[in-house]
């Protein structure tokens, strides 16, 4: 989850957890404040995460630009 607003990231994480709980599922959610942090966590494995939520409006770049990288 990439979002530069911690409050929004936490809200999405709670909503996702609630949705999955209703379906008896769980997941590990990691949050990042920017694309660079996400790519640092990915390291050499571009498939390290099954799903990535990107905020469209970030300070230095947007989610579309991160997805294109």
XYZ file of C-alpha atoms in Angstrom:
69
model
C 0.000 0.000 0.000
C 1.612 3.266 -1.118
C 0.090 6.414 0.363
C 1.810 9.485 1.740
C -1.074 10.152 4.143
C -0.782 7.774 7.094
C -4.418 8.333 8.065
C -5.640 7.274 4.612
C -3.317 4.269 4.546
C -4.585 3.134 7.950
C -8.216 3.562 6.844
C -7.653 1.450 3.743
C -5.818 -1.181 5.767
C -8.734 -1.386 8.231
C -11.283 -1.620 5.401
C -9.299 -4.359 3.695
C -8.932 -6.319 6.941
C -12.680 -6.016 7.613
C -13.516 -7.180 4.095
C -11.211 -10.179 4.357
C -12.382 -11.073 7.858
C -15.954 -11.426 6.556
C -14.611 -14.004 4.132
C -12.442 -15.805 6.707
C -9.278 -14.612 4.961
C -6.220 -12.766 6.155
C -3.319 -10.959 4.572
C -0.174 -9.113 5.508
C -0.305 -5.429 4.618
C 2.797 -3.299 4.321
C 2.517 0.449 3.904
C 4.957 2.785 2.203
C 4.973 6.575 2.005
C 6.436 6.728 -1.516
C 7.368 4.675 -4.536
C 11.046 4.614 -3.613
C 10.210 2.890 -0.320
C 8.097 0.335 -2.177
C 10.887 -0.430 -4.639
C 13.417 -0.731 -1.815
C 11.169 -3.360 -0.203
C 10.761 -5.184 -3.524
C 14.524 -5.477 -3.896
C 15.365 -7.885 -6.688
C 11.975 -9.615 -6.579
C 9.347 -7.689 -8.565
C 6.804 -10.345 -7.562
C 7.363 -9.957 -3.815
C 3.799 -8.667 -3.387
C 0.616 -10.158 -4.795
C -1.271 -6.866 -4.873
C -0.245 -3.223 -4.606
C -2.591 -0.327 -3.882
C -1.213 2.988 -5.178
C -2.463 6.409 -4.173
C -2.923 8.478 -7.312
C -1.985 11.741 -5.601
C 1.428 11.677 -3.916
C 3.851 14.506 -3.196
C 6.689 13.791 -5.636
C 5.068 11.412 -8.114
C 1.713 9.799 -8.616
C 0.552 6.212 -8.471
C 0.404 6.007 -12.272
C 4.089 6.932 -12.520
C 4.979 4.362 -9.852
C 3.050 1.666 -11.735
C 4.881 2.544 -14.941
C 8.251 2.074 -13.225
